[in-house]
């Protein structure tokens, strides 16, 4: 169920940006296990954004989810992978103070392949911005 490594909180107070590592499957196909995220802490949040938040019941656990909508008391968040669970369908509305920041960019660490083709494949797919609602999927629109 964990979504981010605990190291992602280090140095957060010193700068508005930080790096987090994805460790779960709930945001597939947008984010995969091992992806690194550039997080803009304190950024304005709107529906469709991918955000980093503290788990409402286990506040030492950080998770990454997509904001579906604003509700009374906070945000309704969902994972892009409908089969993974661990979102607002399990724990309800997430209060504003538990939403830490917005994900701006995703990159993958370099793979083990050393051939020129493997390096080229990694370079073409390793980094991309994370847009609001880009992969918001039918799941967000259905609820």
N, CA, C and O atoms as a GROMACS GRO file, in nm:
protein
  572
    1UNK      N    1   0.079  -0.119   0.000
    1UNK     CA    2   0.000   0.000   0.000
    1UNK      C    3   0.084   0.127   0.000
    1UNK      O    4   0.035   0.230  -0.046
    2UNK      N    5   0.210   0.126   0.049
    2UNK     CA    6   0.285   0.250   0.045
    2UNK      C    7   0.308   0.296  -0.098
    2UNK      O    8   0.328   0.214  -0.188
    3UNK      N    9   0.304   0.426  -0.117
    3UNK     CA   10   0.319   0.482  -0.249
    3UNK      C   11   0.451   0.554  -0.268
    3UNK      O   12   0.501   0.559  -0.381
    4UNK      N   13   0.508   0.611  -0.164
    4UNK     CA   14   0.630   0.687  -0.177
    4UNK      C   15   0.730   0.644  -0.073
    4UNK      O   16   0.693   0.600   0.036
    5UNK      N   17   0.857   0.657  -0.108
    5UNK     CA   18   0.959   0.627  -0.009
    5UNK      C   19   0.956   0.733   0.100
    5UNK      O   20   0.917   0.847   0.074
    6UNK      N   21   0.995   0.698   0.219
    6UNK     CA   22   0.993   0.791   0.331
    6UNK      C   23   1.098   0.900   0.315
    6UNK      O   24   1.091   1.001   0.384
    7UNK      N   25   1.195   0.882   0.226
    7UNK     CA   26   1.300   0.981   0.205
    7UNK      C   27   1.246   1.107   0.139
    7UNK      O   28   1.316   1.209   0.136
    8UNK      N   29   1.126   1.103   0.085
    8UNK     CA   30   1.074   1.217   0.010
    8UNK      C   31   1.046   1.338   0.097
    8UNK      O   32   1.030   1.448   0.044
    9UNK      N   33   1.039   1.323   0.228
    9UNK     CA   34   1.013   1.435   0.317
    9UNK      C   35   1.141   1.511   0.353
    9UNK      O   36   1.134   1.624   0.402
   10UNK      N   37   1.257   1.451   0.328
   10UNK     CA   38   1.383   1.514   0.365
   10UNK      C   39   1.405   1.644   0.291
   10UNK      O   40   1.388   1.650   0.169
   11UNK      N   41   1.441   1.746   0.360
   11UNK     CA   42   1.473   1.874   0.300
   11UNK      C   43   1.352   1.952   0.251
   11UNK      O   44   1.368   2.052   0.182
   12UNK      N   45   1.232   1.909   0.284
   12UNK     CA   46   1.112   1.972   0.235
   12UNK      C   47   1.096   2.115   0.282
   12UNK      O   48   1.051   2.200   0.205
   13UNK      N   49   1.132   2.144   0.405
   13UNK     CA   50   1.113   2.277   0.458
   13UNK      C   51   1.209   2.378   0.396
   13UNK      O   52   1.180   2.498   0.397
   14UNK      N   53   1.320   2.334   0.342
   14UNK     CA   54   1.420   2.424   0.288
   14UNK      C   55   1.384   2.476   0.149
   14UNK      O   56   1.425   2.586   0.112
   15UNK      N   57   1.308   2.402   0.071
   15UNK     CA   58   1.278   2.441  -0.066
   15UNK      C   59   1.135   2.402  -0.101
   15UNK      O   60   1.079   2.309  -0.043
   16UNK      N   61   1.076   2.474  -0.197
   16UNK     CA   62   0.938   2.440  -0.236
   16UNK      C   63   0.930   2.315  -0.322
   16UNK      O   64   0.820   2.266  -0.347
   17UNK      N   65   1.044   2.262  -0.369
   17UNK     CA   66   1.043   2.143  -0.452
   17UNK      C   67   1.119   2.031  -0.382
   17UNK      O   68   1.214   2.056  -0.307
   18UNK      N   69   1.076   1.908  -0.407
   18UNK     CA   70   1.143   1.792  -0.352
   18UNK      C   71   1.127   1.674  -0.444
   18UNK      O   72   1.051   1.679  -0.541
   19UNK      N   73   1.198   1.567  -0.416
   19UNK     CA   74   1.194   1.445  -0.497
   19UNK      C   75   1.133   1.334  -0.415
   19UNK      O   76   1.163   1.319  -0.296
   20UNK      N   77   1.047   1.255  -0.478
   20UNK     CA   78   0.985   1.140  -0.413
   20UNK      C   79   0.999   1.019  -0.506
   20UNK      O   80   1.014   1.035  -0.627
   21UNK      N   81   0.994   0.899  -0.450
   21UNK     CA   82   1.003   0.777  -0.528
   21UNK      C   83   0.876   0.697  -0.512
   21UNK      O   84   0.830   0.674  -0.400
   22UNK      N   85   0.818   0.654  -0.623
   22UNK     CA   86   0.696   0.574  -0.622
   22UNK      C   87   0.730   0.430  -0.588
   22UNK      O   88   0.824   0.373  -0.643
   23UNK      N   89   0.654   0.370  -0.495
   23UNK     CA   90   0.680   0.230  -0.457
   23UNK      C   91   0.556   0.141  -0.466
   23UNK      O   92   0.560   0.029  -0.416
   24UNK      N   93   0.450   0.186  -0.526
   24UNK     CA   94   0.330   0.103  -0.536
   24UNK      C   95   0.266   0.112  -0.673
   24UNK      O   96   0.306   0.194  -0.755
   25UNK      N   97   0.165   0.027  -0.700
   25UNK     CA   98   0.104   0.020  -0.833
   25UNK      C   99  -0.024   0.102  -0.851
   25UNK      O  100  -0.086   0.092  -0.957
   26UNK      N  101  -0.065   0.182  -0.756
   26UNK     CA  102  -0.198   0.242  -0.764
   26UNK      C  103  -0.212   0.352  -0.869
   26UNK      O  104  -0.324   0.390  -0.902
   27UNK      N  105  -0.102   0.403  -0.924
   27UNK     CA  106  -0.111   0.509  -1.024
   27UNK      C  107  -0.074   0.461  -1.164
   27UNK      O  108  -0.058   0.543  -1.254
   28UNK      N  109  -0.062   0.331  -1.184
   28UNK     CA  110  -0.037   0.276  -1.318
   28UNK      C  111  -0.161   0.304  -1.402
   28UNK      O  112  -0.270   0.278  -1.353
   29UNK      N  113  -0.154   0.353  -1.522
   29UNK     CA  114  -0.038   0.364  -1.612
   29UNK      C  115   0.033   0.499  -1.607
   29UNK      O  116   0.128   0.518  -1.682
   30UNK      N  117  -0.009   0.592  -1.523
   30UNK     CA  118   0.056   0.723  -1.519
   30UNK      C  119   0.194   0.714  -1.454
   30UNK      O  120   0.290   0.770  -1.507
   31UNK      N  121   0.204   0.645  -1.342
   31UNK     CA  122   0.329   0.630  -1.268
   31UNK      C  123   0.353   0.484  -1.240
   31UNK      O  124   0.259   0.408  -1.215
   32UNK      N  125   0.479   0.443  -1.242
   32UNK     CA  126   0.516   0.305  -1.218
   32UNK      C  127   0.611   0.295  -1.099
   32UNK      O  128   0.676   0.392  -1.060
   33UNK      N  129   0.618   0.174  -1.043
   33UNK     CA  130   0.710   0.147  -0.933
   33UNK      C  131   0.852   0.189  -0.976
   33UNK      O  132   0.899   0.152  -1.083
   34UNK      N  133   0.917   0.266  -0.890
   34UNK     CA  134   1.053   0.310  -0.919
   34UNK      C  135   1.062   0.448  -0.983
   34UNK      O  136   1.171   0.506  -0.989
   35UNK      N  137   0.951   0.501  -1.032
   35UNK     CA  138   0.953   0.636  -1.090
   35UNK      C  139   0.991   0.736  -0.982
   35UNK      O  140   0.956   0.720  -0.865
   36UNK      N  141   1.063   0.839  -1.022
   36UNK     CA  142   1.096   0.949  -0.933
   36UNK      C  143   1.006   1.068  -0.970
   36UNK      O  144   0.978   1.090  -1.088
   37UNK      N  145   0.963   1.143  -0.871
   37UNK     CA  146   0.872   1.254  -0.893
   37UNK      C  147   0.932   1.384  -0.842
   37UNK      O  148   0.995   1.388  -0.736
   38UNK      N  149   0.913   1.490  -0.918
   38UNK     CA  150   0.945   1.624  -0.871
   38UNK      C  151   0.817   1.681  -0.815
   38UNK      O  152   0.719   1.700  -0.887
   39UNK      N  153   0.816   1.709  -0.685
   39UNK     CA  154   0.696   1.753  -0.614
   39UNK      C  155   0.709   1.902  -0.580
   39UNK      O  156   0.810   1.945  -0.524
   40UNK      N  157   0.606   1.978  -0.613
   40UNK     CA  158   0.599   2.120  -0.579
   40UNK      C  159   0.516   2.132  -0.451
   40UNK      O  160   0.393   2.130  -0.456
   41UNK      N  161   0.583   2.144  -0.338
   41UNK     CA  162   0.516   2.151  -0.209
   41UNK      C  163   0.444   2.285  -0.194
   41UNK      O  164   0.500   2.389  -0.229
   42UNK      N  165   0.323   2.282  -0.143
   42UNK     CA  166   0.245   2.403  -0.121
   42UNK      C  167   0.181   2.460  -0.246
   42UNK      O  168   0.126   2.570  -0.241
   43UNK      N  169   0.185   2.389  -0.358
   43UNK     CA  170   0.125   2.438  -0.482
   43UNK      C  171  -0.027   2.436  -0.473
   43UNK      O  172  -0.085   2.359  -0.396
   44UNK      N  173  -0.091   2.520  -0.551
   44UNK     CA  174  -0.237   2.521  -0.556
   44UNK      C  175  -0.284   2.390  -0.621
   44UNK      O  176  -0.227   2.345  -0.720
   45UNK      N  177  -0.388   2.331  -0.564
   45UNK     CA  178  -0.440   2.203  -0.608
   45UNK      C  179  -0.575   2.223  -0.676
   45UNK      O  180  -0.658   2.304  -0.632
   46UNK      N  181  -0.596   2.148  -0.785
   46UNK     CA  182  -0.726   2.150  -0.853
   46UNK      C  183  -0.757   2.009  -0.901
   46UNK      O  184  -0.666   1.926  -0.913
   47UNK      N  185  -0.884   1.980  -0.930
   47UNK     CA  186  -0.920   1.846  -0.978
   47UNK      C  187  -0.838   1.808  -1.102
   47UNK      O  188  -0.818   1.889  -1.192
   48UNK      N  189  -0.793   1.683  -1.103
   48UNK     CA  190  -0.710   1.632  -1.211
   48UNK      C  191  -0.563   1.628  -1.178
   48UNK      O  192  -0.488   1.557  -1.244
   49UNK      N  193  -0.520   1.704  -1.077
   49UNK     CA  194  -0.378   1.708  -1.039
   49UNK      C  195  -0.337   1.578  -0.971
   49UNK      O  196  -0.416   1.514  -0.901
   50UNK      N  197  -0.212   1.538  -0.992
   50UNK     CA  198  -0.152   1.428  -0.918
   50UNK      C  199  -0.082   1.492  -0.799
   50UNK      O  200  -0.002   1.584  -0.815
   51UNK      N  201  -0.113   1.442  -0.679
   51UNK     CA  202  -0.064   1.504  -0.556
   51UNK      C  203   0.002   1.403  -0.463
   51UNK      O  204  -0.022   1.282  -0.471
   52UNK      N  205   0.086   1.455  -0.375
   52UNK     CA  206   0.145   1.378  -0.266
   52UNK      C  207   0.071   1.419  -0.140
   52UNK      O  208   0.053   1.538  -0.113
   53UNK      N  209   0.029   1.320  -0.061
   53UNK     CA  210  -0.047   1.347   0.060
   53UNK      C  211  -0.008   1.250   0.170
   53UNK      O  212   0.051   1.145   0.146
   54UNK      N  213  -0.044   1.287   0.291
   54UNK     CA  214  -0.027   1.196   0.404
   54UNK      C  215  -0.152   1.108   0.412
   54UNK      O  216  -0.263   1.157   0.395
   55UNK      N  217  -0.132   0.981   0.436
   55UNK     CA  218  -0.244   0.889   0.451
   55UNK      C  219  -0.327   0.933   0.572
   55UNK      O  220  -0.271   0.954   0.680
   56UNK      N  221  -0.459   0.946   0.557
   56UNK     CA  222  -0.542   0.996   0.667
   56UNK      C  223  -0.537   0.912   0.795
   56UNK      O  224  -0.553   0.968   0.904
   57UNK      N  225  -0.514   0.782   0.786
   57UNK     CA  226  -0.512   0.697   0.905
   57UNK      C  227  -0.372   0.664   0.952
   57UNK      O  228  -0.354   0.620   1.066
   58UNK      N  229  -0.273   0.684   0.867
   58UNK     CA  230  -0.135   0.649   0.897
   58UNK      C  231  -0.048   0.765   0.849
   58UNK      O  232   0.014   0.755   0.743
   59UNK      N  233  -0.042   0.872   0.924
   59UNK     CA  234   0.014   0.996   0.873
   59UNK      C  235   0.164   0.996   0.853
   59UNK      O  236   0.219   1.093   0.800
   60UNK      N  237   0.232   0.891   0.894
   60UNK     CA  238   0.374   0.880   0.860
   60UNK      C  239   0.393   0.818   0.722
   60UNK      O  240   0.506   0.807   0.674
   61UNK      N  241   0.284   0.776   0.658
   61UNK     CA  242   0.287   0.715   0.526
   61UNK      C  243   0.247   0.818   0.421
   61UNK      O  244   0.141   0.880   0.432
   62UNK      N  245   0.332   0.838   0.321
   62UNK     CA  246   0.302   0.930   0.212
   62UNK      C  247   0.250   0.851   0.093
   62UNK      O  248   0.301   0.743   0.062
   63UNK      N  249   0.149   0.905   0.026
   63UNK     CA  250   0.092   0.839  -0.092
   63UNK      C  251   0.079   0.941  -0.205
   63UNK      O  252   0.080   1.062  -0.183
   64UNK      N  253   0.068   0.889  -0.325
   64UNK     CA  254   0.047   0.975  -0.442
   64UNK      C  255  -0.084   0.931  -0.507
   64UNK      O  256  -0.106   0.812  -0.533
   65UNK      N  257  -0.171   1.027  -0.533
   65UNK     CA  258  -0.303   1.002  -0.591
   65UNK      C  259  -0.341   1.116  -0.684
   65UNK      O  260  -0.274   1.219  -0.687
   66UNK      N  261  -0.448   1.097  -0.759
   66UNK     CA  262  -0.501   1.202  -0.844
   66UNK      C  263  -0.624   1.261  -0.775
   66UNK      O  264  -0.710   1.189  -0.725
   67UNK      N  265  -0.631   1.394  -0.774
   67UNK     CA  266  -0.745   1.464  -0.714
   67UNK      C  267  -0.863   1.450  -0.809
   67UNK      O  268  -0.856   1.490  -0.925
   68UNK      N  269  -0.974   1.394  -0.759
   68UNK     CA  270  -1.093   1.377  -0.841
   68UNK      C  271  -1.186   1.497  -0.829
   68UNK      O  272  -1.235   1.549  -0.929
   69UNK      N  273  -1.211   1.540  -0.706
   69UNK     CA  274  -1.300   1.654  -0.686
   69UNK      C  275  -1.290   1.710  -0.545
   69UNK      O  276  -1.241   1.646  -0.452
   70UNK      N  277  -1.336   1.834  -0.534
   70UNK     CA  278  -1.344   1.900  -0.406
   70UNK      C  279  -1.474   1.860  -0.339
   70UNK      O  280  -1.580   1.862  -0.402
   71UNK      N  281  -1.468   1.823  -0.212
   71UNK     CA  282  -1.587   1.789  -0.135
   71UNK      C  283  -1.582   1.862  -0.002
   71UNK      O  284  -1.480   1.918   0.036
   72UNK      N  285  -1.693   1.859   0.068
   72UNK     CA  286  -1.696   1.922   0.200
   72UNK      C  287  -1.593   1.852   0.289
   72UNK      O  288  -1.597   1.730   0.307
   73UNK      N  289  -1.503   1.929   0.342
   73UNK     CA  290  -1.402   1.874   0.432
   73UNK      C  291  -1.269   1.843   0.366
   73UNK      O  292  -1.175   1.806   0.436
   74UNK      N  293  -1.258   1.857   0.235
   74UNK     CA  294  -1.129   1.829   0.171
   74UNK      C  295  -1.140   1.782   0.028
   74UNK      O  296  -1.227   1.825  -0.048
   75UNK      N  297  -1.050   1.692  -0.008
   75UNK     CA  298  -1.038   1.643  -0.146
   75UNK      C  299  -1.072   1.494  -0.154
   75UNK      O  300  -1.039   1.417  -0.064
   76UNK      N  301  -1.138   1.456  -0.262
   76UNK     CA  302  -1.163   1.316  -0.294
   76UNK      C  303  -1.052   1.276  -0.391
   76UNK      O  304  -1.041   1.334  -0.499
   77UNK      N  305  -0.971   1.177  -0.354
   77UNK     CA  306  -0.856   1.136  -0.435
   77UNK      C  307  -0.872   0.991  -0.479
   77UNK      O  308  -0.927   0.908  -0.406
   78UNK      N  309  -0.823   0.962  -0.599
   78UNK     CA  310  -0.831   0.828  -0.654
   78UNK      C  311  -0.699   0.790  -0.720
   78UNK      O  312  -0.626   0.876  -0.769
   79UNK      N  313  -0.669   0.661  -0.720
   79UNK     CA  314  -0.556   0.612  -0.796
   79UNK      C  315  -0.598   0.588  -0.941
   79UNK      O  316  -0.716   0.560  -0.966
   80UNK      N  317  -0.507   0.598  -1.034
   80UNK     CA  318  -0.539   0.573  -1.174
   80UNK      C  319  -0.563   0.425  -1.202
   80UNK      O  320  -0.629   0.390  -1.300
   81UNK      N  321  -0.511   0.337  -1.117
   81UNK     CA  322  -0.530   0.194  -1.130
   81UNK      C  323  -0.649   0.153  -1.042
   81UNK      O  324  -0.637   0.146  -0.920
   82UNK      N  325  -0.762   0.126  -1.105
   82UNK     CA  326  -0.885   0.095  -1.032
   82UNK      C  327  -0.875  -0.032  -0.948
   82UNK      O  328  -0.952  -0.050  -0.854
   83UNK      N  329  -0.781  -0.120  -0.981
   83UNK     CA  330  -0.770  -0.247  -0.910
   83UNK      C  331  -0.677  -0.243  -0.789
   83UNK      O  332  -0.672  -0.339  -0.712
   84UNK      N  333  -0.604  -0.134  -0.771
   84UNK     CA  334  -0.506  -0.127  -0.663
   84UNK      C  335  -0.566  -0.082  -0.530
   84UNK      O  336  -0.517  -0.123  -0.425
   85UNK      N  337  -0.669   0.000  -0.532
   85UNK     CA  338  -0.730   0.046  -0.407
   85UNK      C  339  -0.642   0.144  -0.333
   85UNK      O  340  -0.547   0.199  -0.389
   86UNK      N  341  -0.675   0.166  -0.206
   86UNK     CA  342  -0.596   0.255  -0.122
   86UNK      C  343  -0.617   0.401  -0.154
   86UNK      O  344  -0.521   0.479  -0.154
   87UNK      N  345  -0.742   0.440  -0.181
   87UNK     CA  346  -0.771   0.580  -0.210
   87UNK      C  347  -0.894   0.624  -0.132
   87UNK      O  348  -0.928   0.560  -0.033
   88UNK      N  349  -0.960   0.731  -0.174
   88UNK     CA  350  -1.075   0.784  -0.098
   88UNK      C  351  -1.191   0.687  -0.090
   88UNK      O  352  -1.277   0.702  -0.003
   89UNK      N  353  -1.197   0.589  -0.177
   89UNK     CA  354  -1.302   0.489  -0.164
   89UNK      C  355  -1.282   0.405  -0.039
   89UNK      O  356  -1.377   0.345   0.012
   90UNK      N  357  -1.158   0.401   0.012
   90UNK     CA  358  -1.127   0.329   0.135
   90UNK      C  359  -1.129   0.419   0.258
   90UNK      O  360  -1.179   0.379   0.363
   91UNK      N  361  -1.075   0.541   0.246
   91UNK     CA  362  -1.061   0.626   0.364
   91UNK      C  363  -1.136   0.758   0.358
   91UNK      O  364  -1.123   0.839   0.450
   92UNK      N  365  -1.212   0.784   0.254
   92UNK     CA  366  -1.295   0.904   0.248
   92UNK      C  367  -1.220   1.029   0.206
   92UNK      O  368  -1.114   1.022   0.144
   93UNK      N  369  -1.277   1.142   0.240
   93UNK     CA  370  -1.223   1.272   0.201
   93UNK      C  371  -1.091   1.299   0.275
   93UNK      O  372  -1.079   1.269   0.394
   94UNK      N  373  -0.993   1.355   0.203
   94UNK     CA  374  -0.863   1.389   0.261
   94UNK      C  375  -0.863   1.538   0.296
   94UNK      O  376  -0.882   1.621   0.206
   95UNK      N  377  -0.843   1.574   0.423
   95UNK     CA  378  -0.840   1.715   0.462
   95UNK      C  379  -0.728   1.791   0.390
   95UNK      O  380  -0.624   1.733   0.356
   96UNK      N  381  -0.749   1.920   0.370
   96UNK     CA  382  -0.652   2.005   0.300
   96UNK      C  383  -0.513   1.999   0.362
   96UNK      O  384  -0.413   1.997   0.289
   97UNK      N  385  -0.504   1.995   0.493
   97UNK     CA  386  -0.373   1.998   0.558
   97UNK      C  387  -0.291   1.870   0.537
   97UNK      O  388  -0.172   1.869   0.566
   98UNK      N  389  -0.353   1.764   0.488
   98UNK     CA  390  -0.279   1.641   0.459
   98UNK      C  391  -0.226   1.636   0.316
   98UNK      O  392  -0.142   1.552   0.284
   99UNK      N  393  -0.274   1.725   0.231
   99UNK     CA  394  -0.225   1.731   0.093
   99UNK      C  395  -0.099   1.818   0.095
   99UNK      O  396  -0.105   1.938   0.124
  100UNK      N  397   0.016   1.757   0.062
  100UNK     CA  398   0.144   1.825   0.076
  100UNK      C  399   0.186   1.902  -0.048
  100UNK      O  400   0.241   2.011  -0.037
  101UNK      N  401   0.162   1.846  -0.166
  101UNK     CA  402   0.210   1.913  -0.287
  101UNK      C  403   0.163   1.846  -0.414
  101UNK      O  404   0.103   1.739  -0.412
  102UNK      N  405   0.191   1.912  -0.524
  102UNK     CA  406   0.150   1.868  -0.657
  102UNK      C  407   0.269   1.811  -0.732
  102UNK      O  408   0.378   1.869  -0.728
  103UNK      N  409   0.249   1.699  -0.799
  103UNK     CA  410   0.355   1.638  -0.879
  103UNK      C  411   0.366   1.713  -1.011
  103UNK      O  412   0.266   1.730  -1.082
  104UNK      N  413   0.486   1.760  -1.043
  104UNK     CA  414   0.508   1.837  -1.166
  104UNK      C  415   0.577   1.757  -1.275
  104UNK      O  416   0.554   1.782  -1.394
  105UNK      N  417   0.662   1.660  -1.236
  105UNK     CA  418   0.747   1.594  -1.334
  105UNK      C  419   0.776   1.452  -1.288
  105UNK      O  420   0.791   1.427  -1.169
  106UNK      N  421   0.786   1.360  -1.383
  106UNK     CA  422   0.818   1.220  -1.353
  106UNK      C  423   0.941   1.180  -1.434
  106UNK      O  424   0.950   1.213  -1.552
  107UNK      N  425   1.034   1.110  -1.372
  107UNK     CA  426   1.147   1.054  -1.446
  107UNK      C  427   1.178   0.916  -1.393
  107UNK      O  428   1.152   0.885  -1.276
  108UNK      N  429   1.235   0.834  -1.479
  108UNK     CA  430   1.272   0.698  -1.442
  108UNK      C  431   1.422   0.688  -1.430
  108UNK      O  432   1.495   0.746  -1.510
  109UNK      N  433   1.470   0.615  -1.330
  109UNK     CA  434   1.615   0.595  -1.320
  109UNK      C  435   1.663   0.512  -1.438
  109UNK      O  436   1.586   0.436  -1.498
  110UNK      N  437   1.789   0.525  -1.472
  110UNK     CA  438   1.845   0.452  -1.586
  110UNK      C  439   1.844   0.303  -1.560
  110UNK      O  440   1.881   0.257  -1.452
  111UNK      N  441   1.802   0.228  -1.661
  111UNK     CA  442   1.796   0.082  -1.652
  111UNK      C  443   1.933   0.018  -1.662
  111UNK      O  444   2.034   0.086  -1.676
  112UNK      N  445   1.933  -0.113  -1.656
  112UNK     CA  446   2.059  -0.187  -1.656
  112UNK      C  447   2.117  -0.204  -1.795
  112UNK      O  448   2.237  -0.231  -1.808
  113UNK      N  449   2.036  -0.188  -1.901
  113UNK     CA  450   2.085  -0.210  -2.037
  113UNK      C  451   2.194  -0.112  -2.075
  113UNK      O  452   2.183   0.008  -2.048
  114UNK      N  453   2.299  -0.162  -2.138
  114UNK     CA  454   2.412  -0.076  -2.174
  114UNK      C  455   2.428  -0.060  -2.324
  114UNK      O  456   2.518   0.011  -2.368
  115UNK      N  457   2.346  -0.125  -2.402
  115UNK     CA  458   2.358  -0.111  -2.546
  115UNK      C  459   2.312   0.028  -2.588
  115UNK      O  460   2.237   0.093  -2.515
  116UNK      N  461   2.356   0.074  -2.703
  116UNK     CA  462   2.311   0.206  -2.750
  116UNK      C  463   2.159   0.213  -2.766
  116UNK      O  464   2.099   0.318  -2.742
  117UNK      N  465   2.097   0.102  -2.806
  117UNK     CA  466   1.952   0.100  -2.824
  117UNK      C  467   1.880   0.108  -2.690
  117UNK      O  468   1.779   0.177  -2.677
  118UNK      N  469   1.934   0.040  -2.590
  118UNK     CA  470   1.874   0.048  -2.456
  118UNK      C  471   1.886   0.188  -2.400
  118UNK      O  472   1.792   0.239  -2.339
  119UNK      N  473   2.001   0.251  -2.420
  119UNK     CA  474   2.022   0.388  -2.373
  119UNK      C  475   1.928   0.484  -2.446
  119UNK      O  476   1.871   0.574  -2.383
  120UNK      N  477   1.913   0.467  -2.576
  120UNK     CA  478   1.823   0.552  -2.654
  120UNK      C  479   1.678   0.534  -2.608
  120UNK      O  480   1.605   0.632  -2.593
  121UNK      N  481   1.636   0.410  -2.587
  121UNK     CA  482   1.500   0.382  -2.538
  121UNK      C  483   1.474   0.446  -2.404
  121UNK      O  484   1.366   0.502  -2.381
  122UNK      N  485   1.572   0.437  -2.314
  122UNK     CA  486   1.557   0.501  -2.184
  122UNK      C  487   1.548   0.653  -2.198
  122UNK      O  488   1.462   0.716  -2.135
  123UNK      N  489   1.634   0.711  -2.279
  123UNK     CA  490   1.636   0.857  -2.295
  123UNK      C  491   1.504   0.909  -2.351
  123UNK      O  492   1.459   1.017  -2.313
  124UNK      N  493   1.442   0.834  -2.440
  124UNK     CA  494   1.316   0.878  -2.501
  124UNK      C  495   1.196   0.864  -2.408
  124UNK      O  496   1.096   0.934  -2.425
  125UNK      N  497   1.204   0.775  -2.310
  125UNK     CA  498   1.089   0.752  -2.224
  125UNK      C  499   1.112   0.786  -2.078
  125UNK      O  500   1.020   0.773  -1.997
  126UNK      N  501   1.230   0.829  -2.041
  126UNK     CA  502   1.265   0.844  -1.900
  126UNK      C  503   1.200   0.962  -1.831
  126UNK      O  504   1.168   0.954  -1.712
  127UNK      N  505   1.179   1.071  -1.901
  127UNK     CA  506   1.130   1.191  -1.833
  127UNK      C  507   1.012   1.251  -1.908
  127UNK      O  508   1.008   1.254  -2.031
  128UNK      N  509   0.916   1.299  -1.829
  128UNK     CA  510   0.803   1.370  -1.888
  128UNK      C  511   0.730   1.445  -1.779
  128UNK      O  512   0.732   1.404  -1.663
  129UNK      N  513   0.664   1.556  -1.815
  129UNK     CA  514   0.585   1.627  -1.716
  129UNK      C  515   0.459   1.548  -1.681
  129UNK      O  516   0.414   1.466  -1.760
  130UNK      N  517   0.404   1.572  -1.564
  130UNK     CA  518   0.279   1.510  -1.522
  130UNK      C  519   0.173   1.619  -1.530
  130UNK      O  520   0.172   1.711  -1.449
  131UNK      N  521   0.084   1.606  -1.628
  131UNK     CA  522  -0.018   1.707  -1.650
  131UNK      C  523  -0.145   1.676  -1.573
  131UNK      O  524  -0.176   1.561  -1.544
  132UNK      N  525  -0.219   1.780  -1.540
  132UNK     CA  526  -0.348   1.764  -1.474
  132UNK      C  527  -0.446   1.699  -1.569
  132UNK      O  528  -0.463   1.744  -1.682
  133UNK      N  529  -0.509   1.594  -1.523
  133UNK     CA  530  -0.614   1.529  -1.600
  133UNK      C  531  -0.568   1.458  -1.724
  133UNK      O  532  -0.651   1.403  -1.796
  134UNK      N  533  -0.437   1.456  -1.752
  134UNK     CA  534  -0.389   1.393  -1.875
  134UNK      C  535  -0.428   1.246  -1.881
  134UNK      O  536  -0.472   1.197  -1.986
  135UNK      N  537  -0.412   1.175  -1.772
  135UNK     CA  538  -0.447   1.034  -1.767
  135UNK      C  539  -0.559   1.014  -1.665
  135UNK      O  540  -0.562   0.914  -1.594
  136UNK      N  541  -0.648   1.109  -1.659
  136UNK     CA  542  -0.751   1.107  -1.555
  136UNK      C  543  -0.849   0.992  -1.573
  136UNK      O  544  -0.932   0.968  -1.485
  137UNK      N  545  -0.842   0.925  -1.680
  137UNK     CA  546  -0.915   0.802  -1.705
  137UNK      C  547  -1.066   0.811  -1.684
  137UNK      O  548  -1.117   0.905  -1.623
  138UNK      N  549  -1.133   0.714  -1.735
  138UNK     CA  550  -1.279   0.706  -1.721
  138UNK      C  551  -1.319   0.688  -1.577
  138UNK      O  552  -1.432   0.722  -1.540
  139UNK      N  553  -1.232   0.635  -1.493
  139UNK     CA  554  -1.265   0.612  -1.354
  139UNK      C  555  -1.301   0.742  -1.282
  139UNK      O  556  -1.394   0.744  -1.203
  140UNK      N  557  -1.228   0.849  -1.309
  140UNK     CA  558  -1.258   0.976  -1.243
  140UNK      C  559  -1.389   1.034  -1.293
  140UNK      O  560  -1.465   1.092  -1.214
  141UNK      N  561  -1.417   1.020  -1.421
  141UNK     CA  562  -1.540   1.075  -1.476
  141UNK      C  563  -1.662   0.993  -1.435
  141UNK      O  564  -1.774   1.045  -1.432
  142UNK      N  565  -1.643   0.866  -1.402
  142UNK     CA  566  -1.756   0.778  -1.369
  142UNK      C  567  -1.810   0.801  -1.230
  142UNK      O  568  -1.923   0.762  -1.201
  143UNK      N  569  -1.733   0.863  -1.142
  143UNK     CA  570  -1.776   0.878  -1.003
  143UNK      C  571  -1.842   1.009  -0.978
  143UNK      O  572  -1.884   1.036  -0.865
   0.00000   0.00000   0.00000
